[in-house]
Amino acid sequence: MIPKPERIFARDSEWEALSAFVERVGPRPRPRLGVVSGRRRQGKTFLVESLARKTGGFYFGATEGTPTESLNLFAAALARYMGASAPFRFATWDEAIGQLFAVSAERRALMVIDEFPYLSKASPALPSIIQQAVDRAVFDEVPASLLLCGSAMSVMGRLLAGNAPLRGRASMELAIRPFDYRLAAQYWGITDPQLAVKVHAVTGGTPAYLPLANDDRPDGLEDFDDWVRRTVLSPLTPLFKEARYLLEEEAEVRDSAMYKSVLAAVATGNGTRGGIASYVGRKASDIGHHLNVLEDSDLLRREVDVFRSSRSVYRVCEPLIHFYEVVMRPQWGPLESGRAEFVWQDGQASFSDQVLGPHFEEMCRQFHLLEFEVLGELPGEIGAGTVVDPVRHEQIQIDVAVFAPAMRGERKRVLSLGEVKWGKVMGHRHVARLRRARDLLDAKGFDVRDAKLVCYGGAGFEAGLAQESDVLAIGLDQLYG
């Protein structure tokens, strides 16, 4: 494997995949096409540019521009890479891509085009041109190697989908995701689990948010409130407007006001399609396109109720956007005037109820992707859902439901049912509610004979809570390993 630069934090599996793409050699010379996607600020450019430098490859970072300007900038970059005394002149992208493949084959070098959506937006035929170049290279056994990278998730997601020109041509499709909550804590240098949860609820696992906060880390739990005021709520830091930019950078977003309203609806607890429509003042049928675009952009996620597949809710994927919609957007005027202290004092209750609580629930679901052995076997589906109690005329919310991998012809086997509380001590009444839910699911045909009852607590547990063999109490120390 190509040695990973020391300055790259974590990303071992991603670097391994990229290295394998570069080093893969088959019995016959063949072109290789890879697609790397990821929202901005995840370190995607850092990775692929480092890879190009390490291997003596070519890197071109596209910018928004006209077709002619973009082509000229590409030609100039390729000429510099080749050491030409004068810029290349390409009349069309057909010529440019043909030359790119020829250079890659001659030098056995990796070619990287970053922010590809800018180029395809200006020149929509470009994916088809690359497809034709790949097909010619396959026929002629040309060992060219090309990576297409981009941050516009909706555009990148369609490059290899359906009837897209490049479908079936790529040998690698890599998504660069935010750090999980444990890696994020290590990256920020936070060892206090309670503080780590709070910071993650604001910034998530996006690596670039640390430098956007001017490398300002909270100095202990007691410093968290001041840290929020002097970083994300301060107009003096680049992090202040980042959440607004994330939506604007998506190529498919036209009426940004409507998309912002949809995100605000979900962030403030209106997660159903009907609830979102009511919040924004539209019919449910009128917001389908907006929901699809936000899903394709990886800003919203639709989650199906694991017990009733006909019901689903939407959740905001990006913690910073969630924080912005709940705390910042309603008070944007005072924030721009430098009144962060007033805004944060007024918004702390909303942060706790609408941001921190739901975020902690999501972290507890992610926990089972990091710690398989807790339940004794590899989990299959992990989600949330509602169990209806027809006798007591109530609904029991299950915050974390873990299932075994599905087996055809067998009942759906439940590994655990869990309830999450961030700011309340968990006790026997929570276990009793989970036990009731387990009995109801048994009656509905679920296999619950081995199901554990799990309490996930951010504020601790009553004494003796986990004395029974079917009850687990998972606190912050366990969440952070």
Short mmCIF file of C-alpha atoms in Angstrom, two decimals:
data_model
loop_
_atom_site.label_atom_id
_atom_site.label_comp_id
_atom_site.label_asym_id
_atom_site.label_seq_id
_atom_site.Cartn_x
_atom_site.Cartn_y
_atom_site.Cartn_z
CA MET A 1 0.00 0.00 0.00
CA ILE A 2 1.14 3.54 -0.72
CA PRO A 3 2.28 5.08 2.61
CA LYS A 4 -0.32 7.46 3.99
CA PRO A 5 1.01 10.98 4.74
CA GLU A 6 1.36 11.59 8.48
CA ARG A 7 -0.67 14.80 8.26
CA ILE A 8 -3.83 12.84 7.33
CA PHE A 9 -5.77 12.00 10.50
CA ALA A 10 -7.48 8.58 10.45
CA ARG A 11 -9.05 7.81 7.01
CA ASP A 12 -7.13 4.51 6.94
CA SER A 13 -9.80 2.53 5.08
CA GLU A 14 -10.33 5.35 2.57
CA TRP A 15 -6.60 5.63 1.91
CA GLU A 16 -6.35 1.87 1.53
CA ALA A 17 -9.14 1.92 -1.09
CA LEU A 18 -7.49 4.76 -3.01
CA SER A 19 -4.10 3.04 -2.87
CA ALA A 20 -5.60 -0.20 -4.15
CA PHE A 21 -7.22 1.69 -7.03
CA VAL A 22 -3.86 3.14 -8.07
CA GLU A 23 -1.88 -0.08 -7.61
CA ARG A 24 -4.40 -2.52 -9.08
CA VAL A 25 -2.84 -4.23 -12.08
CA GLY A 26 -4.66 -6.94 -14.02
CA PRO A 27 -3.35 -9.49 -16.49
CA ARG A 28 -4.27 -7.16 -19.35
CA PRO A 29 -3.88 -3.38 -19.54
CA ARG A 30 -7.23 -1.77 -18.81
CA PRO A 31 -8.38 1.75 -18.00
CA ARG A 32 -9.57 2.44 -14.47
CA LEU A 33 -12.26 4.94 -13.51
CA GLY A 34 -13.04 5.82 -9.91
CA VAL A 35 -15.63 8.15 -8.37
CA VAL A 36 -15.00 9.84 -5.02
CA SER A 37 -17.78 11.85 -3.40
CA GLY A 38 -18.38 13.57 -0.11
CA ARG A 39 -19.84 16.79 1.22
CA ARG A 40 -17.48 19.71 1.52
CA ARG A 41 -15.14 19.93 4.50
CA GLN A 42 -14.67 16.14 4.89
CA GLY A 43 -11.06 16.18 3.66
CA LYS A 44 -11.82 14.67 0.28
CA THR A 45 -9.61 17.07 -1.67
CA PHE A 46 -6.85 16.63 0.90
CA LEU A 47 -6.94 12.87 0.33
CA VAL A 48 -6.99 12.79 -3.47
CA GLU A 49 -4.47 15.62 -3.89
CA SER A 50 -2.12 13.88 -1.44
CA LEU A 51 -2.54 10.67 -3.43
CA ALA A 52 -1.72 12.43 -6.69
CA ARG A 53 1.38 14.00 -5.16
CA LYS A 54 2.53 10.71 -3.65
CA THR A 55 2.23 8.88 -6.96
CA GLY A 56 3.41 11.61 -9.31
CA GLY A 57 -0.08 12.03 -10.72
CA PHE A 58 -2.02 14.95 -12.13
CA TYR A 59 -4.51 16.93 -10.02
CA PHE A 60 -6.96 19.50 -11.32
CA GLY A 61 -9.40 21.30 -9.05
CA ALA A 62 -12.27 22.75 -11.08
CA THR A 63 -14.03 26.00 -10.27
CA GLU A 64 -17.30 27.51 -11.43
CA GLY A 65 -16.91 29.11 -14.83
CA THR A 66 -17.99 29.17 -18.43
CA PRO A 67 -17.26 26.17 -20.67
CA THR A 68 -14.45 28.04 -22.44
CA GLU A 69 -12.79 29.26 -19.25
CA SER A 70 -13.01 25.82 -17.63
CA LEU A 71 -11.47 24.15 -20.67
CA ASN A 72 -8.65 26.70 -20.78
CA LEU A 73 -7.90 26.29 -17.07
CA PHE A 74 -7.78 22.52 -17.48
CA ALA A 75 -5.46 22.85 -20.49
CA ALA A 76 -3.13 25.15 -18.56
CA ALA A 77 -2.99 22.77 -15.59
CA LEU A 78 -2.22 19.77 -17.81
CA ALA A 79 0.51 21.73 -19.61
CA ARG A 80 2.15 22.61 -16.28
CA TYR A 81 2.04 18.97 -15.26
CA MET A 82 3.69 17.96 -18.53
CA GLY A 83 6.33 20.67 -18.17
CA ALA A 84 5.28 22.26 -21.45
CA SER A 85 6.71 25.68 -22.23
CA ALA A 86 3.33 27.02 -23.34
CA PRO A 87 -0.31 26.23 -22.38
CA PHE A 88 -2.12 23.58 -24.35
CA ARG A 89 -4.97 24.64 -26.59
CA PHE A 90 -8.02 22.39 -26.77
CA ALA A 91 -10.93 23.26 -29.00
CA THR A 92 -13.26 20.77 -27.29
CA TRP A 93 -13.48 18.54 -24.23
CA ASP A 94 -13.14 15.55 -26.58
CA GLU A 95 -9.60 16.68 -27.35
CA ALA A 96 -8.83 17.46 -23.71
CA ILE A 97 -10.04 14.10 -22.35
CA GLY A 98 -8.29 12.25 -25.17
CA GLN A 99 -5.03 13.96 -24.26
CA LEU A 100 -5.59 13.26 -20.55
CA PHE A 101 -5.99 9.54 -21.20
CA ALA A 102 -2.91 9.52 -23.44
CA VAL A 103 -0.80 11.22 -20.76
CA SER A 104 -2.05 8.84 -18.06
CA ALA A 105 -1.26 5.79 -20.19
CA GLU A 106 2.17 7.04 -21.23
CA ARG A 107 3.27 7.89 -17.69
CA ARG A 108 1.26 5.17 -15.92
CA ALA A 109 0.06 8.03 -13.73
CA LEU A 110 -3.15 8.79 -11.88
CA MET A 111 -5.28 11.63 -13.25
CA VAL A 112 -7.59 13.43 -10.77
CA ILE A 113 -10.38 15.86 -11.66
CA ASP A 114 -11.76 17.39 -8.47
CA GLU A 115 -15.09 19.24 -8.17
CA PHE A 116 -16.22 17.55 -11.36
CA PRO A 117 -19.84 18.84 -10.97
CA TYR A 118 -18.60 22.36 -11.85
CA LEU A 119 -17.35 21.06 -15.20
CA SER A 120 -20.37 18.89 -15.96
CA LYS A 121 -22.71 21.78 -15.14
CA ALA A 122 -20.92 24.03 -17.65
CA SER A 123 -20.49 21.20 -20.19
CA PRO A 124 -23.31 18.63 -19.72
CA ALA A 125 -21.85 16.33 -22.41
CA LEU A 126 -18.66 15.76 -20.41
CA PRO A 127 -19.76 12.48 -18.72
CA SER A 128 -20.61 11.07 -22.15
CA ILE A 129 -17.24 12.20 -23.49
CA ILE A 130 -15.46 10.42 -20.65
CA GLN A 131 -17.59 7.32 -21.22
CA GLN A 132 -16.52 7.21 -24.85
CA ALA A 133 -12.87 7.68 -23.84
CA VAL A 134 -13.14 4.82 -21.34
CA ASP A 135 -14.74 2.54 -23.92
CA ARG A 136 -12.03 3.34 -26.47
CA ALA A 137 -9.35 2.70 -23.84
CA VAL A 138 -10.89 -0.69 -23.03
CA PHE A 139 -10.91 -1.65 -26.69
CA ASP A 140 -7.34 -0.44 -27.26
CA GLU A 141 -6.10 -1.79 -23.89
CA VAL A 142 -4.91 1.64 -22.75
CA PRO A 143 -3.90 1.62 -19.04
CA ALA A 144 -5.26 5.08 -18.18
CA SER A 145 -6.34 5.86 -14.60
CA LEU A 146 -8.87 8.60 -13.77
CA LEU A 147 -10.55 9.73 -10.56
CA LEU A 148 -13.62 11.98 -10.70
CA CYS A 149 -14.32 13.73 -7.41
CA GLY A 150 -17.03 16.08 -6.25
CA SER A 151 -18.90 17.64 -3.34
CA ALA A 152 -22.31 18.14 -4.94
CA MET A 153 -23.77 14.88 -3.67
CA SER A 154 -26.87 14.95 -5.84
CA VAL A 155 -24.73 15.27 -8.99
CA MET A 156 -22.12 12.72 -7.97
CA GLY A 157 -24.79 10.23 -6.95
CA ARG A 158 -26.22 10.26 -10.47
CA LEU A 159 -22.92 9.73 -12.30
CA LEU A 160 -23.15 5.94 -12.04
CA ALA A 161 -26.90 5.53 -11.59
CA GLY A 162 -29.67 4.35 -13.88
CA ASN A 163 -29.00 5.15 -17.52
CA ALA A 164 -26.10 7.55 -16.80
CA PRO A 165 -23.32 7.40 -19.41
CA LEU A 166 -20.71 6.23 -16.89
CA ARG A 167 -22.83 3.47 -15.39
CA GLY A 168 -20.87 0.21 -15.38
CA ARG A 169 -17.56 1.92 -16.20
CA ALA A 170 -16.24 2.61 -12.70
CA SER A 171 -14.14 0.11 -10.76
CA MET A 172 -14.35 2.12 -7.53
CA GLU A 173 -17.01 4.28 -5.90
CA LEU A 174 -15.86 5.81 -2.62
CA ALA A 175 -17.83 8.09 -0.31
CA ILE A 176 -15.90 10.19 2.22
CA ARG A 177 -18.09 10.40 5.32
CA PRO A 178 -17.76 12.50 8.49
CA PHE A 179 -15.81 10.95 11.35
CA ASP A 180 -17.85 8.79 13.72
CA TYR A 181 -18.38 10.33 17.15
CA ARG A 182 -15.39 8.53 18.72
CA LEU A 183 -12.96 9.61 16.01
CA ALA A 184 -14.37 13.14 16.19
CA ALA A 185 -13.59 13.31 19.91
CA GLN A 186 -10.03 12.15 19.25
CA TYR A 187 -9.64 14.68 16.45
CA TRP A 188 -10.82 17.52 18.68
CA GLY A 189 -8.69 16.24 21.57
CA ILE A 190 -11.68 15.90 23.91
CA THR A 191 -11.49 13.23 26.61
CA ASP A 192 -14.60 14.14 28.66
CA PRO A 193 -17.47 12.07 27.16
CA GLN A 194 -20.17 14.56 28.23
CA LEU A 195 -18.31 17.42 26.59
CA ALA A 196 -17.64 15.29 23.53
CA VAL A 197 -21.38 14.63 23.05
CA LYS A 198 -22.19 18.33 23.30
CA VAL A 199 -19.51 19.40 20.84
CA HIS A 200 -20.49 16.62 18.43
CA ALA A 201 -24.11 17.79 18.58
CA VAL A 202 -22.91 21.13 17.18
CA THR A 203 -20.13 20.25 14.76
CA GLY A 204 -20.62 16.54 14.05
CA GLY A 205 -17.69 14.67 12.55
CA THR A 206 -16.66 17.12 9.84
CA PRO A 207 -12.87 17.60 10.12
CA ALA A 208 -12.71 21.11 8.67
CA TYR A 209 -14.94 22.60 11.36
CA LEU A 210 -12.04 22.65 13.80
CA PRO A 211 -9.95 25.05 11.66
CA LEU A 212 -13.14 26.98 10.80
CA ALA A 213 -13.50 27.49 14.54
CA ASN A 214 -9.95 28.89 14.51
CA ASP A 215 -8.72 25.68 16.22
CA ASP A 216 -10.60 26.79 19.33
CA ARG A 217 -11.48 23.80 21.53
CA PRO A 218 -13.60 24.07 24.70
CA ASP A 219 -11.38 23.96 27.77
CA GLY A 220 -13.50 21.54 29.79
CA LEU A 221 -17.23 21.13 30.28
CA GLU A 222 -17.56 24.44 32.11
CA ASP A 223 -16.20 26.23 29.04
CA PHE A 224 -18.75 24.78 26.59
CA ASP A 225 -21.20 27.70 26.71
CA ASP A 226 -18.44 30.26 26.20
CA TRP A 227 -17.01 28.12 23.39
CA VAL A 228 -20.36 28.13 21.56
CA ARG A 229 -20.61 31.91 21.91
CA ARG A 230 -17.08 32.62 20.69
CA THR A 231 -17.10 30.17 17.76
CA VAL A 232 -20.25 29.04 15.98
CA LEU A 233 -22.32 32.01 17.23
CA SER A 234 -19.63 34.61 16.52
CA PRO A 235 -19.67 36.53 13.20
CA LEU A 236 -15.88 36.75 13.56
CA THR A 237 -15.34 33.04 12.80
CA PRO A 238 -15.70 31.27 9.43
CA LEU A 239 -17.89 28.66 11.14
CA PHE A 240 -20.62 31.26 11.69
CA LYS A 241 -22.05 31.10 8.14
CA GLU A 242 -21.00 27.57 7.23
CA ALA A 243 -24.46 26.03 7.67
CA ARG A 244 -25.93 28.58 5.24
CA TYR A 245 -23.25 27.81 2.65
CA LEU A 246 -23.79 24.04 2.77
CA LEU A 247 -27.21 24.32 1.16
CA GLU A 248 -26.25 26.99 -1.35
CA GLU A 249 -23.40 24.82 -2.69
CA GLU A 250 -25.74 22.04 -3.80
CA ALA A 251 -26.14 22.27 -7.57
CA GLU A 252 -29.76 21.06 -7.59
CA VAL A 253 -31.04 23.71 -5.17
CA ARG A 254 -32.96 26.49 -6.90
CA ASP A 255 -35.50 28.01 -4.49
CA SER A 256 -33.24 27.98 -1.45
CA ALA A 257 -35.87 29.58 0.82
CA MET A 258 -38.16 26.58 0.43
CA TYR A 259 -35.34 24.12 1.14
CA LYS A 260 -34.36 26.07 4.25
CA SER A 261 -37.95 25.96 5.48
CA VAL A 262 -38.09 22.19 4.95
CA LEU A 263 -34.86 21.75 6.92
CA ALA A 264 -36.20 24.00 9.68
CA ALA A 265 -39.39 21.94 9.87
CA VAL A 266 -37.47 18.70 10.34
CA ALA A 267 -34.93 20.21 12.74
CA THR A 268 -37.67 21.50 15.04
CA GLY A 269 -39.41 18.15 15.32
CA ASN A 270 -41.80 18.08 12.35
CA GLY A 271 -40.34 14.93 10.86
CA THR A 272 -43.30 13.42 9.02
CA ARG A 273 -44.16 14.39 5.46
CA GLY A 274 -47.48 15.83 6.61
CA GLY A 275 -45.82 17.72 9.47
CA ILE A 276 -43.25 19.24 7.11
CA ALA A 277 -45.94 20.28 4.64
CA SER A 278 -47.99 21.90 7.39
CA TYR A 279 -44.94 23.77 8.72
CA VAL A 280 -44.02 25.24 5.32
CA GLY A 281 -47.62 25.92 4.30
CA ARG A 282 -47.77 23.58 1.30
CA LYS A 283 -49.54 20.37 0.35
CA ALA A 284 -47.64 17.16 1.01
CA SER A 285 -47.56 16.46 -2.73
CA ASP A 286 -45.85 19.83 -3.34
CA ILE A 287 -42.73 19.08 -1.30
CA GLY A 288 -41.77 15.71 -2.78
CA HIS A 289 -39.11 17.19 -5.07
CA HIS A 290 -37.56 19.23 -2.27
CA LEU A 291 -37.36 16.18 -0.02
CA ASN A 292 -35.77 14.12 -2.79
CA VAL A 293 -33.14 16.77 -3.50
CA LEU A 294 -32.27 17.13 0.18
CA GLU A 295 -31.97 13.34 0.48
CA ASP A 296 -29.78 13.14 -2.63
CA SER A 297 -27.65 15.94 -1.17
CA ASP A 298 -27.16 13.94 2.03
CA LEU A 299 -28.72 16.72 4.10
CA LEU A 300 -31.89 14.83 4.99
CA ARG A 301 -32.38 11.15 5.74
CA ARG A 302 -35.69 9.28 5.61
CA GLU A 303 -35.97 6.67 8.34
CA VAL A 304 -38.66 4.01 8.24
CA ASP A 305 -40.33 2.94 11.49
CA VAL A 306 -38.75 -0.48 12.13
CA PHE A 307 -42.04 -1.86 13.48
CA ARG A 308 -44.46 -0.22 11.05
CA SER A 309 -42.93 0.12 7.59
CA SER A 310 -45.78 2.33 6.37
CA ARG A 311 -44.60 5.14 8.68
CA SER A 312 -41.40 7.12 8.34
CA VAL A 313 -39.77 10.30 9.59
CA TYR A 314 -37.10 12.58 8.21
CA ARG A 315 -34.01 13.62 10.13
CA VAL A 316 -31.37 16.26 9.40
CA CYS A 317 -28.06 14.52 8.60
CA GLU A 318 -25.71 17.41 9.28
CA PRO A 319 -25.49 18.43 12.98
CA LEU A 320 -24.31 21.96 12.17
CA ILE A 321 -27.40 22.56 10.02
CA HIS A 322 -29.61 21.15 12.78
CA PHE A 323 -27.99 23.51 15.29
CA TYR A 324 -28.30 26.43 12.88
CA GLU A 325 -32.00 25.85 12.17
CA VAL A 326 -32.94 25.52 15.85
CA VAL A 327 -30.66 28.06 17.52
CA MET A 328 -29.26 30.48 14.93
CA ARG A 329 -31.74 31.03 12.12
CA PRO A 330 -34.60 32.33 14.33
CA GLN A 331 -32.19 34.90 15.83
CA TRP A 332 -30.01 35.71 12.83
CA GLY A 333 -30.37 39.50 13.16
CA PRO A 334 -29.17 39.68 16.78
CA LEU A 335 -26.34 37.25 15.98
CA GLU A 336 -25.06 39.42 13.14
CA SER A 337 -25.14 42.32 15.59
CA GLY A 338 -22.83 40.44 17.93
CA ARG A 339 -25.42 39.49 20.57
CA ALA A 340 -24.35 35.87 20.90
CA GLU A 341 -24.70 35.87 24.70
CA PHE A 342 -28.37 36.87 24.50
CA VAL A 343 -29.11 34.38 21.70
CA TRP A 344 -27.42 31.46 23.47
CA GLN A 345 -29.13 32.22 26.77
CA ASP A 346 -32.47 32.24 24.98
CA GLY A 347 -31.70 29.17 22.87
CA GLN A 348 -30.20 26.73 25.39
CA ALA A 349 -33.54 25.06 26.18
CA SER A 350 -34.23 24.53 22.47
CA PHE A 351 -30.70 23.21 22.00
CA SER A 352 -31.17 20.68 24.78
CA ASP A 353 -34.62 19.47 23.67
CA GLN A 354 -34.47 19.70 19.88
CA VAL A 355 -30.76 19.24 19.13
CA LEU A 356 -28.87 17.51 21.93
CA GLY A 357 -31.53 14.95 22.85
CA PRO A 358 -32.21 13.67 19.30
CA HIS A 359 -28.48 13.76 18.50
CA PHE A 360 -27.67 11.61 21.52
CA GLU A 361 -30.28 9.10 20.35
CA GLU A 362 -28.58 8.88 16.97
CA MET A 363 -25.20 8.38 18.65
CA CYS A 364 -26.64 5.48 20.65
CA ARG A 365 -27.81 3.87 17.41
CA GLN A 366 -24.35 4.35 15.92
CA PHE A 367 -22.83 2.74 19.01
CA HIS A 368 -23.92 -0.68 17.80
CA LEU A 369 -22.01 -0.19 14.56
CA LEU A 370 -18.84 0.37 16.61
CA GLU A 371 -19.34 -2.27 19.32
CA PHE A 372 -20.69 -5.50 17.85
CA GLU A 373 -19.87 -7.64 20.86
CA VAL A 374 -22.25 -5.82 23.23
CA LEU A 375 -25.20 -7.90 21.99
CA GLY A 376 -23.16 -10.99 21.27
CA GLU A 377 -23.54 -11.02 17.50
CA LEU A 378 -23.33 -8.87 14.40
CA PRO A 379 -26.37 -6.59 14.09
CA GLY A 380 -28.46 -6.30 10.96
CA GLU A 381 -30.96 -3.44 10.87
CA ILE A 382 -30.64 -0.64 13.45
CA GLY A 383 -33.32 2.00 13.81
CA ALA A 384 -36.16 3.45 15.83
CA GLY A 385 -39.89 2.85 15.93
CA THR A 386 -43.14 2.94 17.83
CA VAL A 387 -44.94 0.00 19.44
CA VAL A 388 -48.69 0.46 19.83
CA ASP A 389 -50.28 -0.76 23.06
CA PRO A 390 -53.97 -1.38 22.22
CA VAL A 391 -54.88 -2.24 25.80
CA ARG A 392 -53.47 0.87 27.46
CA HIS A 393 -54.18 3.06 24.41
CA GLU A 394 -50.66 4.40 24.25
CA GLN A 395 -47.56 4.27 22.07
CA ILE A 396 -44.17 3.15 23.31
CA GLN A 397 -41.29 4.88 21.59
CA ILE A 398 -38.27 2.64 21.02
CA ASP A 399 -35.26 4.91 20.43
CA VAL A 400 -32.81 2.12 19.56
CA ALA A 401 -33.98 -1.16 18.06
CA VAL A 402 -31.36 -3.65 16.90
CA PHE A 403 -32.27 -6.66 14.77
CA ALA A 404 -30.32 -9.73 13.74
CA PRO A 405 -29.55 -10.07 10.02
CA ALA A 406 -32.75 -11.04 8.20
CA MET A 407 -33.19 -14.70 7.31
CA ARG A 408 -35.66 -15.71 4.63
CA GLY A 409 -38.64 -17.59 5.98
CA GLU A 410 -37.87 -16.75 9.61
CA ARG A 411 -39.43 -14.25 11.99
CA LYS A 412 -37.70 -10.91 12.39
CA ARG A 413 -35.39 -11.45 15.35
CA VAL A 414 -34.93 -8.59 17.82
CA LEU A 415 -31.54 -8.35 19.52
CA SER A 416 -32.34 -5.35 21.70
CA LEU A 417 -34.92 -2.69 22.49
CA GLY A 418 -33.61 0.54 23.95
CA GLU A 419 -34.68 3.86 25.40
CA VAL A 420 -32.41 6.92 25.48
CA LYS A 421 -32.36 9.78 27.97
CA TRP A 422 -29.75 12.52 27.91
CA GLY A 423 -30.64 14.70 30.89
CA LYS A 424 -32.65 12.32 33.11
CA VAL A 425 -31.51 9.50 35.37
CA MET A 426 -32.86 6.25 33.97
CA GLY A 427 -34.68 3.84 36.25
CA HIS A 428 -36.85 0.78 36.58
CA ARG A 429 -39.88 2.49 35.03
CA HIS A 430 -37.96 2.72 31.75
CA VAL A 431 -37.16 -0.98 31.88
CA ALA A 432 -40.82 -1.77 32.61
CA ARG A 433 -41.87 0.17 29.51
CA LEU A 434 -39.35 -1.70 27.36
CA ARG A 435 -40.49 -5.01 28.83
CA ARG A 436 -44.09 -4.17 27.90
CA ALA A 437 -42.98 -3.31 24.36
CA ARG A 438 -41.16 -6.65 24.10
CA ASP A 439 -44.30 -8.54 25.14
CA LEU A 440 -46.38 -6.65 22.57
CA LEU A 441 -43.88 -7.40 19.81
CA ASP A 442 -43.90 -11.07 20.77
CA ALA A 443 -47.67 -11.06 20.27
CA LYS A 444 -47.22 -9.39 16.87
CA GLY A 445 -44.96 -12.19 15.62
CA PHE A 446 -41.47 -10.82 16.25
CA ASP A 447 -38.84 -13.17 17.66
CA VAL A 448 -37.92 -11.51 20.97
CA ARG A 449 -36.76 -14.52 23.00
CA ASP A 450 -33.16 -13.21 23.19
CA ALA A 451 -33.95 -9.49 23.11
CA LYS A 452 -32.06 -7.37 25.62
CA LEU A 453 -33.66 -4.32 27.24
CA VAL A 454 -31.16 -1.46 27.06
CA CYS A 455 -31.13 1.89 28.84
CA TYR A 456 -28.80 4.48 27.30
CA GLY A 457 -28.20 7.27 29.79
CA GLY A 458 -26.33 10.53 29.67
CA ALA A 459 -27.13 11.38 33.30
CA GLY A 460 -26.68 8.00 34.99
CA PHE A 461 -28.88 5.19 36.27
CA GLU A 462 -30.78 4.19 39.38
CA ALA A 463 -29.00 1.71 41.62
CA GLY A 464 -29.44 -1.93 40.64
CA LEU A 465 -30.95 -1.12 37.26
CA ALA A 466 -29.03 -3.75 35.32
CA GLN A 467 -29.15 -6.57 37.87
CA GLU A 468 -31.41 -8.73 35.69
CA SER A 469 -29.71 -10.75 32.96
CA ASP A 470 -31.85 -9.30 30.17
CA VAL A 471 -31.17 -5.63 31.09
CA LEU A 472 -28.19 -3.51 30.02
CA ALA A 473 -27.29 0.00 31.16
CA ILE A 474 -25.00 1.82 28.71
CA GLY A 475 -23.57 5.13 29.81
CA LEU A 476 -21.20 7.70 28.33
CA ASP A 477 -18.04 5.80 29.25
CA GLN A 478 -19.21 2.77 27.29
CA LEU A 479 -20.35 4.86 24.35
CA TYR A 480 -16.83 6.23 24.05
CA GLY A 481 -15.15 2.87 24.62
#
